[in-house]
N, CA, C and O atoms as a printed pandas DataFrame, in Angstrom:
     atom_number atom_name residue_name chain_id  residue_number  x_coord  y_coord  z_coord
0              1         N          UNK        A               1  117.587  104.608  121.941
1              2        CA          UNK        A               1  116.330  104.387  120.934
2              3         C          UNK        A               1  115.916  104.775  120.729
3              4         O          UNK        A               1  116.459  105.873  120.604
4              5         N          UNK        A               2  115.149  104.798  120.520
5              6        CA          UNK        A               2  113.465  105.694  121.106
6              7         C          UNK        A               2  113.164  104.412  120.644
7              8         O          UNK        A               2  113.877  103.657  119.984
8              9         N          UNK        A               3  111.400  104.155  121.295
9             10        CA          UNK        A               3  110.524  103.047  120.992
10            11         C          UNK        A               3  109.937  102.417  119.947
11            12         O          UNK        A               3  109.472  101.289  119.787
12            13         N          UNK        A               4  110.057  103.382  119.270
13            14        CA          UNK        A               4  109.115  103.662  117.663
14            15         C          UNK        A               4  109.953  102.399  116.607
15            16         O          UNK        A               4  109.671  101.374  115.986
16            17         N          UNK        A               5  111.237  103.350  116.933
17            18        CA          UNK        A               5  112.058  103.374  116.474
18            19         C          UNK        A               5  112.654  101.095  117.124
19            20         O          UNK        A               5  113.102  100.203  116.402
20            21         N          UNK        A               6  112.479  101.077  117.943
21            22        CA          UNK        A               6  112.877  100.209  117.954
22            23         C          UNK        A               6  111.767   98.717  118.085
23            24         O          UNK        A               6  112.074   97.559  118.367
24            25         N          UNK        A               7  110.082   99.466  117.674
25            26        CA          UNK        A               7  109.570   98.475  117.186
26            27         C          UNK        A               7  109.581   97.808  115.672
27            28         O          UNK        A               7  109.756   96.668  115.241
28            29         N          UNK        A               8  109.233   99.437  114.930
29            30        CA          UNK        A               8  109.909   99.355  113.812
30            31         C          UNK        A               8  110.907   98.065  113.643
31            32         O          UNK        A               8  110.326   97.075  113.197
32            33         N          UNK        A               9  112.072   97.923  113.871
33            34        CA          UNK        A               9  113.224   97.122  113.975
34            35         C          UNK        A               9  113.106   95.317  114.044
35            36         O          UNK        A               9  113.866   94.410  113.708
36            37         N          UNK        A              10  111.759   95.374  114.654
37            38        CA          UNK        A              10  111.189   94.108  114.799
38            39         C          UNK        A              10  110.021   93.587  114.337
39            40         O          UNK        A              10  109.236   92.770  114.818
40            41         N          UNK        A              11  110.044   94.186  113.344
41            42        CA          UNK        A              11  108.931   93.812  112.716
42            43         C          UNK        A              11  109.330   92.366  111.523
43            44         O          UNK        A              11  110.334   92.238  110.822
44            45         N          UNK        A              12  108.066   91.387  111.661
45            46        CA          UNK        A              12  108.110   90.065  111.181
46            47         C          UNK        A              12  108.726   89.406  112.118
47            48         O          UNK        A              12  109.024   88.255  111.798
48            49         N          UNK        A              13  109.125   89.856  113.540
49            50        CA          UNK        A              13  109.766   89.006  114.425
50            51         C          UNK        A              13  108.290   88.680  115.424
51            52         O          UNK        A              13  107.263   89.310  115.168
52            53         N          UNK        A              14  108.317   87.601  116.610
53            54        CA          UNK        A              14  107.748   87.356  117.247
54            55         C          UNK        A              14  107.657   88.234  118.630
55            56         O          UNK        A              14  108.557   88.215  119.470
56            57         N          UNK        A              15  106.595   88.917  118.743
57            58        CA          UNK        A              15  106.476   89.963  120.526
58            59         C          UNK        A              15  105.584   88.876  120.849
59            60         O          UNK        A              15  105.351   87.777  120.346
60            61         N          UNK        A              16  105.095   89.616  121.987
61            62        CA          UNK        A              16  104.505   89.198  123.183
62            63         C          UNK        A              16  104.042   90.564  124.165
63            64         O          UNK        A              16  104.778   91.089  125.000
64            65         N          UNK        A              17  102.376   91.063  123.776
65            66        CA          UNK        A              17  101.554   91.267  124.104
66            67         C          UNK        A              17  101.192   91.626  125.176
67            68         O          UNK        A              17  100.592   90.592  125.472
68            69         N          UNK        A              18  101.054   92.291  126.064
69            70        CA          UNK        A              18  100.187   92.341  127.580
70            71         C          UNK        A              18   99.463   93.160  127.225
71            72         O          UNK        A              18  100.068   94.044  126.618
72            73         N          UNK        A              19   97.502   93.461  127.367
73            74        CA          UNK        A              19   96.816   94.388  127.868
74            75         C          UNK        A              19   96.570   95.263  128.586
75            76         O          UNK        A              19   97.631   95.840  128.822
76            77         N          UNK        A              20   95.370   95.948  129.345
77            78        CA          UNK        A              20   95.502   96.372  130.491
78            79         C          UNK        A              20   94.603   95.532  131.152
79            80         O          UNK        A              20   94.469   95.386  132.367
80            81         N          UNK        A              21   93.879   94.886  130.052
81            82        CA          UNK        A              21   92.463   94.150  131.050
82            83         C          UNK        A              21   93.111   92.658  131.044
83            84         O          UNK        A              21   92.485   91.613  131.219
84            85         N          UNK        A              22   94.469   92.789  130.811
85            86        CA          UNK        A              22   94.951   90.864  131.827
86            87         C          UNK        A              22   95.203   90.300  130.405
87            88         O          UNK        A              22   96.124   89.502  130.576
88            89         N          UNK        A              23   94.866   90.294  129.079
89            90        CA          UNK        A              23   94.649   89.262  128.135
90            91         C          UNK        A              23   96.184   89.699  127.744
91            92         O          UNK        A              23   96.698   90.814  127.828
92            93         N          UNK        A              24   96.821   88.304  127.232
93            94        CA          UNK        A              24   98.172   88.805  126.158
94            95         C          UNK        A              24   98.096   87.913  125.182
95            96         O          UNK        A              24   97.697   86.749  125.150
96            97         N          UNK        A              25   98.687   88.875  124.127
97            98        CA          UNK        A              25   98.828   88.050  122.210
98            99         C          UNK        A              25  100.483   87.821  122.100
99           100         O          UNK        A              25  101.385   88.658  122.066
100          101         N          UNK        A              26  100.509   86.975  122.075
101          102        CA          UNK        A              26  102.258   86.697  121.022
102          103         C          UNK        A              26  101.935   86.595  119.622
103          104         O          UNK        A              26  100.848   86.167  119.235
104          105         N          UNK        A              27  102.378   86.780  119.254
105          106        CA          UNK        A              27  101.661   87.067  117.905
106          107         C          UNK        A              27  103.406   87.448  116.738
107          108         O          UNK        A              27  104.314   88.032  117.330
108          109         N          UNK        A              28  103.649   87.038  115.132
109          110        CA          UNK        A              28  104.322   88.784  114.491
110          111         C          UNK        A              28  103.604   89.887  114.526
111          112         O          UNK        A              28  102.400   90.142  114.489
112          113         N          UNK        A              29  105.211   90.881  114.657
113          114        CA          UNK        A              29  104.908   91.600  114.365
114          115         C          UNK        A              29  104.270   91.950  112.530
115          116         O          UNK        A              29  104.952   91.226  111.804
116          117         N          UNK        A              30  103.736   92.384  112.073
117          118        CA          UNK        A              30  103.320   93.164  111.028
118          119         C          UNK        A              30  103.684   94.371  110.715
119          120         O          UNK        A              30  104.649   94.492  109.960
120          121         N          UNK        A              31  103.040   95.488  111.189
121          122        CA          UNK        A              31  102.868   96.719  111.607
122          123         C          UNK        A              31  102.652   97.043  112.753
123          124         O          UNK        A              31  102.314   96.532  113.821
124          125         N          UNK        A              32  103.159   98.912  111.933
125          126        CA          UNK        A              32  103.031   99.585  113.885
126          127         C          UNK        A              32  102.928  101.211  112.843
127          128         O          UNK        A              32  103.199  101.613  111.711
128          129         N          UNK        A              33  102.334  101.717  114.177
129          130        CA          UNK        A              33  102.305  103.758  114.018
130          131         C          UNK        A              33  102.578  103.872  115.062
131          132         O          UNK        A              33  102.735  103.061  115.975
132          133         N          UNK        A              34  102.693  105.449  114.956
133          134        CA          UNK        A              34  102.847  106.436  115.683
134          135         C          UNK        A              34  102.390  106.386  117.190
135          136         O          UNK        A              34  103.022  106.674  118.206
136          137         N          UNK        A              35  101.331  106.013  117.055
137          138        CA          UNK        A              35  100.388  105.213  118.063
138          139         C          UNK        A              35  100.385  104.695  119.361
139          140         O          UNK        A              35   99.829  104.919  120.436
140          141         N          UNK        A              36  101.481  103.660  118.720
141          142        CA          UNK        A              36  102.083  102.131  118.385
142          143         C          UNK        A              36  100.599  101.708  118.409
143          144         O          UNK        A              36  100.323  101.104  119.445
144          145         N          UNK        A              37   99.848  101.818  117.786
145          146        CA          UNK        A              37   99.135  100.604  117.140
146          147         C          UNK        A              37   99.671   99.331  116.440
147          148         O          UNK        A              37  100.497   99.312  115.528
148          149         N          UNK        A              38   99.077   98.297  117.005
149          150        CA          UNK        A              38   99.893   96.936  116.382
150          151         C          UNK        A              38   99.382   96.310  115.481
151          152         O          UNK        A              38   98.199   96.638  115.391
152          153         N          UNK        A              39   99.687   95.504  114.691
153          154        CA          UNK        A              39   98.843   94.756  113.819
154          155         C          UNK        A              39   99.812   93.387  113.931
155          156         O          UNK        A              39  100.790   93.260  113.194
156          157         N          UNK        A              40   99.495   92.534  114.774
157          158        CA          UNK        A              40  100.156   91.118  114.938
158          159         C          UNK        A              40   99.130   90.002  113.798
159          160         O          UNK        A              40   97.917   89.990  113.589
160          161         N          UNK        A              41  100.483   88.979  113.128
161          162        CA          UNK        A              41   99.993   87.904  112.440
162          163         C          UNK        A              41  100.469   86.749  112.846
163          164         O          UNK        A              41  101.663   86.493  113.004
164          165         N          UNK        A              42   99.606   86.059  113.016
165          166        CA          UNK        A              42   99.476   84.143  113.441
166          167         C          UNK        A              42   99.986   84.374  114.890
167          168         O          UNK        A              42  100.987   84.018  115.512
168          169         N          UNK        A              43   98.554   85.341  115.256
169          170        CA          UNK        A              43   98.616   85.649  116.746
170          171         C          UNK        A              43   97.987   84.410  117.725
171          172         O          UNK        A              43   97.337   83.470  117.265
172          173         N          UNK        A              44   98.341   84.610  119.327
173          174        CA          UNK        A              44   97.457   83.462  120.208
174          175         C          UNK        A              44   97.121   84.396  121.163
175          176         O          UNK        A              44   97.835   84.906  122.026
176          177         N          UNK        A              45   95.425   84.638  120.798
177          178        CA          UNK        A              45   95.474   85.229  121.795
178          179         C          UNK        A              45   95.163   84.429  123.631
179          180         O          UNK        A              45   94.461   83.418  123.631
180          181         N          UNK        A              46   95.680   84.919  124.969
181          182        CA          UNK        A              46   95.191   84.836  125.847
182          183         C          UNK        A              46   94.364   84.720  126.931
183          184         O          UNK        A              46   95.147   84.884  127.867
184          185         N          UNK        A              47   93.026   84.501  127.507
185          186        CA          UNK        A              47   92.224   85.007  127.983
186          187         C          UNK        A              47   91.934   84.666  128.890
187          188         O          UNK        A              47   91.729   83.453  128.942
188          189         N          UNK        A              48   91.684   85.659  130.460
189          190        CA          UNK        A              48   91.687   85.163  131.665
190          191         C          UNK        A              48   92.508   84.284  132.369
191          192         O          UNK        A              48   92.099   83.166  132.682
192          193         N          UNK        A              49   93.752   84.723  132.679
193          194        CA          UNK        A              49   95.117   84.021  133.318
194          195         C          UNK        A              49   95.698   82.723  132.761
195          196         O          UNK        A              49   96.522   82.153  133.476
196          197         N          UNK        A              50   95.291   82.013  131.232
197          198        CA          UNK        A              50   95.573   81.213  130.687
198          199         C          UNK        A              50   94.535   79.761  130.684
199          200         O          UNK        A              50   94.777   78.592  130.383
200          201         N          UNK        A              51   93.210   80.500  131.200
201          202        CA          UNK        A              51   92.380   79.794  130.715
202          203         C          UNK        A              51   91.836   79.517  129.736
203          204         O          UNK        A              51   91.566   78.341  129.495
204          205         N          UNK        A              52   91.620   80.198  129.160
205          206        CA          UNK        A              52   91.216   80.115  127.126
206          207         C          UNK        A              52   92.294   80.539  126.467
207          208         O          UNK        A              52   93.101   81.322  126.967
208          209         N          UNK        A              53   92.433   79.865  124.829
209          210        CA          UNK        A              53   93.492   80.551  124.010
210          211         C          UNK        A              53   92.230   80.818  122.679
211          212         O          UNK        A              53   91.059   80.664  122.332
212          213         N          UNK        A              54   93.278   81.217  122.409
213          214        CA          UNK        A              54   92.504   81.577  120.555
214          215         C          UNK        A              54   93.415   82.203  119.426
215          216         O          UNK        A              54   93.925   83.323  119.423
216          217         N          UNK        A              55   93.494   81.275  118.529
217          218        CA          UNK        A              55   94.001   81.290  117.076
218          219         C          UNK        A              55   93.704   82.152  116.697
219          220         O          UNK        A              55   92.481   82.220  116.822
220          221         N          UNK        A              56   94.307   83.458  115.989
221          222        CA          UNK        A              56   93.563   83.793  115.249
222          223         C          UNK        A              56   94.527   84.582  114.197
223          224         O          UNK        A              56   95.526   85.216  114.536
224          225         N          UNK        A              57   94.000   84.418  112.712
225          226        CA          UNK        A              57   95.719   84.758  111.617
226          227         C          UNK        A              57   95.743   86.297  111.455
227          228         O          UNK        A              57   96.201   86.794  110.427
228          229         N          UNK        A              58   95.308   86.968  112.349
229          230        CA          UNK        A              58   95.714   88.102  112.212
230          231         C          UNK        A              58   94.613   89.183  113.480
231          232         O          UNK        A              58   93.420   88.956  113.681
232          233         N          UNK        A              59   95.312   90.158  114.069
233          234        CA          UNK        A              59   94.811   90.643  115.326
234          235         C          UNK        A              59   95.201   91.818  114.975
235          236         O          UNK        A              59   96.137   91.938  114.185
236          237         N          UNK        A              60   94.196   93.496  115.791
237          238        CA          UNK        A              60   94.579   95.025  115.331
238          239         C          UNK        A              60   94.637   95.466  117.349
239          240         O          UNK        A              60   93.915   95.075  118.266
240          241         N          UNK        A              61   95.530   96.171  117.336
241          242        CA          UNK        A              61   95.348   96.370  119.049
242          243         C          UNK        A              61   96.035   97.853  118.892
243          244         O          UNK        A              61   96.982   98.347  118.279
244          245         N          UNK        A              62   95.301   98.155  119.542
245          246        CA          UNK        A              62   94.868   99.836  119.309
246          247         C          UNK        A              62   96.291  100.154  120.993
247          248         O          UNK        A              62   96.145   99.750  122.147
248          249         N          UNK        A              63   97.422  100.939  120.440
249          250        CA          UNK        A              63   98.322  101.891  121.296
250          251         C          UNK        A              63   97.739  101.490  122.760
251          252         O          UNK        A              63   97.923  100.584  123.573
252          253         N          UNK        A              64   97.098  102.419  122.674
253          254        CA          UNK        A              64   95.636  102.916  124.327
254          255         C          UNK        A              64   95.372  101.980  124.991
255          256         O          UNK        A              64   95.110  102.290  126.153
256          257         N          UNK        A              65   95.298  100.490  124.676
257          258        CA          UNK        A              65   95.759   98.655  125.064
258          259         C          UNK        A              65   96.152   98.676  125.996
259          260         O          UNK        A              65   95.700   98.820  127.132
260          261         N          UNK        A              66   97.940   98.385  125.177
261          262        CA          UNK        A              66   98.395   97.819  125.688
262          263         C          UNK        A              66   99.612   98.252  127.257
263          264         O          UNK        A              66  100.199   99.299  127.529
264          265         N          UNK        A              67   99.586   97.384  127.720
265          266        CA          UNK        A              67  100.127   97.309  128.984
266          267         C          UNK        A              67  101.466   97.061  129.098
267          268         O          UNK        A              67  102.025   97.388  130.145
268          269         N          UNK        A              68  102.057   96.567  128.254
269          270        CA          UNK        A              68  103.658   96.098  128.106
270          271         C          UNK        A              68  104.159   95.304  127.185
271          272         O          UNK        A              68  103.565   94.229  127.092
272          273         N          UNK        A              69  105.200   95.488  126.351
273          274        CA          UNK        A              69  105.482   94.522  125.373
274          275         C          UNK        A              69  107.103   93.788  125.567
275          276         O          UNK        A              69  108.172   94.278  125.928
276          277         N          UNK        A              70  106.869   92.954  125.314
277          278        CA          UNK        A              70  108.477   92.226  124.886
278          279         C          UNK        A              70  109.282   91.488  123.571
279          280         O          UNK        A              70  109.053   90.689  122.663
280          281         N          UNK        A              71  110.018   92.048  123.936
281          282        CA          UNK        A              71  110.530   92.220  122.523
282          283         C          UNK        A              71  111.830   91.409  122.584
283          284         O          UNK        A              71  112.442   91.520  123.647
284          285         N          UNK        A              72  112.273   90.756  121.816
285          286        CA          UNK        A              72  113.251   89.686  121.340
286          287         C          UNK        A              72  114.458   90.804  122.277
287          288         O          UNK        A              72  114.705   91.992  122.072
288          289         N          UNK        A              73  114.986   89.923  123.256
289          290        CA          UNK        A              73  115.908   90.341  123.856
290          291         C          UNK        A              73  117.176   90.645  122.784
291          292         O          UNK        A              73  118.138   91.181  123.334
292          293         N          UNK        A              74  117.318   90.403  121.429
293          294        CA          UNK        A              74  118.533   90.856  119.937
294          295         C          UNK        A              74  118.299   92.344  119.529
295          296         O          UNK        A              74  119.076   93.094  118.938
296          297         N          UNK        A              75  116.601   92.672  120.147
297          298        CA          UNK        A              75  117.014   93.586  119.949
298          299         C          UNK        A              75  117.136   94.819  121.116
299          300         O          UNK        A              75  117.644   95.838  120.650
300          301         N          UNK        A              76  116.747   94.906  122.591
301          302        CA          UNK        A              76  117.375   94.965  123.589
302          303         C          UNK        A              76  118.785   95.283  123.478
303          304         O          UNK        A              76  119.143   96.460  123.528
304          305         N          UNK        A              77  119.675   94.275  123.320
305          306        CA          UNK        A              77  120.973   94.283  123.271
306          307         C          UNK        A              77  121.334   95.280  121.601
307          308         O          UNK        A              77  122.077   96.189  121.972
308          309         N          UNK        A              78  121.170   95.388  120.487
309          310        CA          UNK        A              78  121.330   96.303  119.743
310          311         C          UNK        A              78  120.750   97.612  120.478
311          312         O          UNK        A              78  121.569   98.525  120.372
312          313         N          UNK        A              79  119.622   97.989  121.175
313          314        CA          UNK        A              79  118.930   99.602  121.578
314          315         C          UNK        A              79  120.699   99.575  122.341
315          316         O          UNK        A              79  121.627  100.013  121.662
316          317         N          UNK        A              80  120.942   99.056  123.679
317          318        CA          UNK        A              80  121.856   99.575  123.963
318          319         C          UNK        A              80  123.270   99.668  123.284
319          320         O          UNK        A              80  124.025  100.575  123.632
320          321         N          UNK        A              81  123.576   98.941  122.517
321          322        CA          UNK        A              81  125.032   99.051  121.658
322          323         C          UNK        A              81  125.059  100.479  121.231
323          324         O          UNK        A              81  125.949  101.329  121.240
324          325         N          UNK        A              82  123.533  100.483  120.768
325          326        CA          UNK        A              82  123.476  101.635  119.587
326          327         C          UNK        A              82  123.676  103.232  120.983
327          328         O          UNK        A              82  124.262  104.301  120.816
328          329         N          UNK        A              83  123.016  102.785  122.063
329          330        CA          UNK        A              83  123.162  104.019  123.359
330          331         C          UNK        A              83  124.326  104.388  123.951
331          332         O          UNK        A              83  124.484  105.485  124.485
332          333         N          UNK        A              84  124.851  103.845  123.911
333          334        CA          UNK        A              84  127.134  103.511  124.294
334          335         C          UNK        A              84  127.307  104.110  123.299
335          336         O          UNK        A              84  127.851  105.212  123.380
336          337         N          UNK        A              85  126.692  103.322  121.351
337          338        CA          UNK        A              85  128.035  104.578  120.470
338          339         C          UNK        A              85  127.713  106.175  120.526
339          340         O          UNK        A              85  128.560  107.064  120.429
340          341         N          UNK        A              86  126.093  106.379  120.730
341          342        CA          UNK        A              86  125.624  107.757  121.130
342          343         C          UNK        A              86  126.584  108.580  121.779
343          344         O          UNK        A              86  127.193  109.576  121.391
344          345         N          UNK        A              87  126.587  108.060  122.660
345          346        CA          UNK        A              87  127.151  108.433  124.577
346          347         C          UNK        A              87  128.363  108.849  124.040
347          348         O          UNK        A              87  128.593  110.035  124.279
348          349         N          UNK        A              88  129.632  107.991  123.079
349          350        CA          UNK        A              88  130.952  108.075  123.306
350          351         C          UNK        A              88  130.872  109.180  122.143
351          352         O          UNK        A              88  131.765  110.026  122.117
352          353         N          UNK        A              89  129.833  109.221  121.159
353          354        CA          UNK        A              89  129.618  110.668  119.922
354          355         C          UNK        A              89  129.896  111.807  120.158
355          356         O          UNK        A              89  130.562  112.694  119.624
356          357         N          UNK        A              90  128.967  111.614  121.525
357          358        CA          UNK        A              90  128.347  112.834  122.331
358          359         C          UNK        A              90  129.672  113.820  122.831
359          360         O          UNK        A              90  130.072  114.973  122.675
360          361         N          UNK        A              91  130.204  112.119  123.788
361          362        CA          UNK        A              91  131.541  112.854  124.579
362          363         C          UNK        A              91  133.225  113.393  123.664
363          364         O          UNK        A              91  134.243  113.913  124.120
364          365         N          UNK        A              92  132.767  112.861  121.921
365          366        CA          UNK        A              92  133.591  113.270  121.362
366          367         C          UNK        A              92  133.448  114.244  121.173
367          368         O          UNK        A              92  134.157  115.211  121.451
368          369         N          UNK        A              93  132.395  114.172  120.607
369          370        CA          UNK        A              93  131.963  116.380  119.641
370          371         C          UNK        A              93  132.022  117.034  121.183
371          372         O          UNK        A              93  132.043  118.240  120.940
372          373         N          UNK        A              94  132.064  116.862  122.852
373          374        CA          UNK        A              94  132.018  117.977  123.576
374          375         C          UNK        A              94  133.497  118.363  123.576
375          376         O          UNK        A              94  133.733  119.486  124.022
376          377         N          UNK        A              95  134.576  117.606  123.139
377          378        CA          UNK        A              95  135.643  117.336  123.461
378          379         C          UNK        A              95  136.264  118.481  122.697
379          380         O          UNK        A              95  136.603  119.602  123.075
380          381         N          UNK        A              96  136.332  117.747  121.231
381          382        CA          UNK        A              96  135.984  118.741  120.273
382          383         C          UNK        A              96  135.745  120.266  120.253
383          384         O          UNK        A              96  136.395  121.098  119.619
384          385         N          UNK        A              97  134.810  120.452  120.977
385          386        CA          UNK        A              97  134.362  121.786  121.438
386          387         C          UNK        A              97  134.665  122.959  122.295
387          388         O          UNK        A              97  134.383  124.154  122.390
388          389         N          UNK        A              98  135.676  121.654  123.117
389          390        CA          UNK        A              98  136.528  122.147  123.951
390          391         C          UNK        A              98  135.953  122.681  125.096
391          392         O          UNK        A              98  136.138  123.785  125.608
392          393         N          UNK        A              99  134.982  121.443  125.555
393          394        CA          UNK        A              99  133.499  121.558  126.690
394          395         C          UNK        A              99  133.029  122.819  126.499
395          396         O          UNK        A              99  133.342  123.496  127.478
396          397         N          UNK        A             100  132.239  123.643  125.451
397          398        CA          UNK        A             100  132.056  125.139  125.802
398          399         C          UNK        A             100  130.564  124.186  126.013
399          400         O          UNK        A             100  130.157  123.138  125.510
400          401         N          UNK        A             101  129.868  125.414  127.297
401          402        CA          UNK        A             101  128.360  124.918  127.113
402          403         C          UNK        A             101  127.520  125.466  126.373
403          404         O          UNK        A             101  127.778  126.531  125.812
404          405         N          UNK        A             102  126.280  124.796  126.224
405          406        CA          UNK        A             102  125.744  124.675  124.594
406          407         C          UNK        A             102  124.557  126.087  125.374
407          408         O          UNK        A             102  124.255  126.097  126.568
408          409         N          UNK        A             103  124.160  126.946  124.535
409          410        CA          UNK        A             103  123.213  127.763  124.816
410          411         C          UNK        A             103  121.833  127.274  124.779
411          412         O          UNK        A             103  121.707  126.260  124.093
412          413         N          UNK        A             104  120.971  127.630  125.221
413          414        CA          UNK        A             104  119.537  126.983  125.485
414          415         C          UNK        A             104  119.056  127.646  123.735
415          416         O          UNK        A             104  119.686  128.548  123.183
416          417         N          UNK        A             105  117.780  126.914  123.094
417          418        CA          UNK        A             105  117.414  127.303  121.747
418          419         C          UNK        A             105  117.380  128.952  121.636
419          420         O          UNK        A             105  118.020  129.681  120.879
420          421         N          UNK        A             106  116.022  129.424  123.061
421          422        CA          UNK        A             106  115.742  130.375  123.053
422          423         C          UNK        A             106  116.666  131.332  123.733
423          424         O          UNK        A             106  116.155  132.348  124.204
424          425         N          UNK        A             107  118.057  131.140  123.862
425          426        CA          UNK        A             107  118.707  132.010  125.009
426          427         C          UNK        A             107  119.507  133.362  123.890
427          428         O          UNK        A             107  120.247  133.304  122.907
428          429         N          UNK        A             108  118.936  134.398  124.610
429          430        CA          UNK        A             108  119.528  135.859  123.606
430          431         C          UNK        A             108  120.464  136.842  124.178
431          432         O          UNK        A             108  120.640  138.055  124.060
432          433         N          UNK        A             109  121.019  135.845  124.864
433          434        CA          UNK        A             109  122.163  136.848  125.577
434          435         C          UNK        A             109  123.447  136.870  124.741
435          436         O          UNK        A             109  123.579  136.101  123.788
436          437         N          UNK        A             110  124.420  137.773  125.102
437          438        CA          UNK        A             110  125.530  138.095  123.451
438          439         C          UNK        A             110  126.841  137.782  124.358
439          440         O          UNK        A             110  127.902  138.382  124.187
440          441         N          UNK        A             111  126.623  136.638  125.477
441          442        CA          UNK        A             111  127.946  136.123  126.127
442          443         C          UNK        A             111  128.719  136.936  127.101
443          444         O          UNK        A             111  129.678  136.611  127.801
444          445         N          UNK        A             112  128.103  138.042  126.993
445          446        CA          UNK        A             112  128.360  138.284  129.115
446          447         C          UNK        A             112  127.378  138.961  129.769
447          448         O          UNK        A             112  127.339  139.959  130.489
448          449         N          UNK        A             113  126.415  137.997  129.244
449          450        CA          UNK        A             113  125.184  138.105  130.450
450          451         C          UNK        A             113  123.610  139.032  130.224
451          452         O          UNK        A             113  122.515  139.129  130.780
452          453         N          UNK        A             114  124.464  139.689  128.835
453          454        CA          UNK        A             114  122.890  140.580  128.470
454          455         C          UNK        A             114  122.664  140.413  127.389
455          456         O          UNK        A             114  123.340  140.185  126.386
456          457         N          UNK        A             115  120.701  140.646  127.807
457          458        CA          UNK        A             115  119.975  140.237  126.760
458          459         C          UNK        A             115  120.009  141.214  125.354
459          460         O          UNK        A             115  118.889  141.705  125.216
460          461         N          UNK        A             116  121.133  141.741  124.040
461          462        CA          UNK        A             116  121.236  142.093  123.165
462          463         C          UNK        A             116  120.018  142.515  122.780
463          464         O          UNK        A             116  118.975  141.861  122.802
464          465         N          UNK        A             117  120.247  144.114  122.272
465          466        CA          UNK        A             117  119.419  144.642  121.651
466          467         C          UNK        A             117  117.535  144.367  121.690
467          468         O          UNK        A             117  116.602  144.221  120.900
468          469         N          UNK        A             118  117.874  144.439  123.629
469          470        CA          UNK        A             118  116.406  144.281  124.566
470          471         C          UNK        A             118  116.582  145.555  125.855
471          472         O          UNK        A             118  117.741  145.586  126.267
472          473         N          UNK        A             119  116.027  146.166  126.262
473          474        CA          UNK        A             119  115.471  147.833  126.831
474          475         C          UNK        A             119  116.434  148.571  126.555
475          476         O          UNK        A             119  116.135  149.118  125.493
476          477         N          UNK        A             120  117.671  148.996  126.972
477          478        CA          UNK        A             120  118.094  150.346  126.518
478          479         C          UNK        A             120  117.960  151.247  127.484
479          480         O          UNK        A             120  118.120  150.763  128.605
480          481         N          UNK        A             121  117.714  152.434  127.453
481          482        CA          UNK        A             121  118.290  153.820  127.803
482          483         C          UNK        A             121  116.535  154.495  127.981
483          484         O          UNK        A             121  116.150  155.664  127.952
484          485         N          UNK        A             122  115.894  153.431  128.133
485          486        CA          UNK        A             122  114.274  154.399  127.875
486          487         C          UNK        A             122  113.554  154.343  127.031
487          488         O          UNK        A             122  113.714  153.297  126.403
488          489         N          UNK        A             123  112.429  155.240  126.472
489          490        CA          UNK        A             123  111.575  155.405  125.454
490          491         C          UNK        A             123  112.097  156.071  124.347
491          492         O          UNK        A             123  111.726  157.244  124.373
492          493         N          UNK        A             124  112.637  155.878  123.610
493          494        CA          UNK        A             124  112.700  156.787  122.748
494          495         C          UNK        A             124  111.673  157.379  122.034
495          496         O          UNK        A             124  110.548  156.883  121.986
496          497         N          UNK        A             125  112.083  158.733  121.296
497          498        CA          UNK        A             125  111.114  159.910  120.404
498          499         C          UNK        A             125  111.438  159.661  119.475
499          500         O          UNK        A             125  112.656  159.614  119.302
500          501         N          UNK        A             126  110.340  159.299  118.118
501          502        CA          UNK        A             126  111.610  160.413  117.365
502          503         C          UNK        A             126  110.543  160.961  116.540
503          504         O          UNK        A             126  109.337  161.199  116.585
504          505         N          UNK        A             127  111.969  161.086  115.443
505          506        CA          UNK        A             127  111.045  163.196  114.951
506          507         C          UNK        A             127  109.208  163.012  114.974
507          508         O          UNK        A             127  108.382  163.291  115.843
508          509         N          UNK        A             128  109.116  162.607  114.036
509          510        CA          UNK        A             128  108.125  162.274  113.882
510          511         C          UNK        A             128  106.561  162.082  114.789
511          512         O          UNK        A             128  105.423  162.218  114.338
512          513         N          UNK        A             129  106.992  161.719  116.215
513          514        CA          UNK        A             129  106.287  162.331  117.308
514          515         C          UNK        A             129  106.848  163.472  117.551
515          516         O          UNK        A             129  105.913  164.233  117.798
516          517         N          UNK        A             130  107.664  163.945  117.614
517          518        CA          UNK        A             130  108.485  164.845  118.137
518          519         C          UNK        A             130  106.810  166.906  117.174
519          520         O          UNK        A             130  106.383  168.021  117.472
520          521         N          UNK        A             131  106.779  166.324  116.587
521          522        CA          UNK        A             131  106.437  167.512  115.303
522          523         C          UNK        A             131  104.424  167.110  115.074
523          524         O          UNK        A             131  103.527  167.768  114.548
524          525         N          UNK        A             132  104.433  165.887  115.696
525          526        CA          UNK        A             132  103.024  165.979  116.199
526          527         C          UNK        A             132  102.388  166.150  116.911
527          528         O          UNK        A             132  101.162  166.247  116.950
528          529         N          UNK        A             133  103.752  166.269  118.157
529          530        CA          UNK        A             133  103.432  166.682  119.410
530          531         C          UNK        A             133  103.265  168.628  119.505
531          532         O          UNK        A             133  102.236  169.293  119.625
532          533         N          UNK        A             134  104.205  168.927  119.433
533          534        CA          UNK        A             134  104.218  170.098  118.737
534          535         C          UNK        A             134  103.068  171.189  118.293
535          536         O          UNK        A             134  102.776  172.353  118.564
536          537         N          UNK        A             135  102.495  169.918  117.289
537          538        CA          UNK        A             135  101.423  170.686  116.470
538          539         C          UNK        A             135  100.095  171.206  117.266
539          540         O          UNK        A             135   99.283  172.130  117.208
540          541         N          UNK        A             136  100.474  169.625  118.321
541          542        CA          UNK        A             136   98.894  169.648  118.994
542          543         C          UNK        A             136   98.557  170.728  119.739
543          544         O          UNK        A             136   97.439  170.802  120.248
């Protein structure tokens, strides 16, 4: 399961965010984007290793400032289950195809190790070129 999908699946649930500067924020995830910028509501910000607290109605956290996230255990369990199901599906598809190896996206080989329609017996000249050379 992709991290962004995991984040979107915990919207409206409480998460813990630790920032690179040592502060931590606990609150309900309201919104997130592809850069992992987060908006939390009903947040409690902890400064200086727990010496100071501040309760905020809403806070915006830039993704590049995040050190780590702690998500609810249920989300992690669901991610593990989903990963196992995806692996089983890949195994079934592999068996169905007879265990053939998949070619890479830009692999132009024709199955015999040759690169089809490439190279050849040297440079060929066209009729138009011969006539031009003869006139010169």
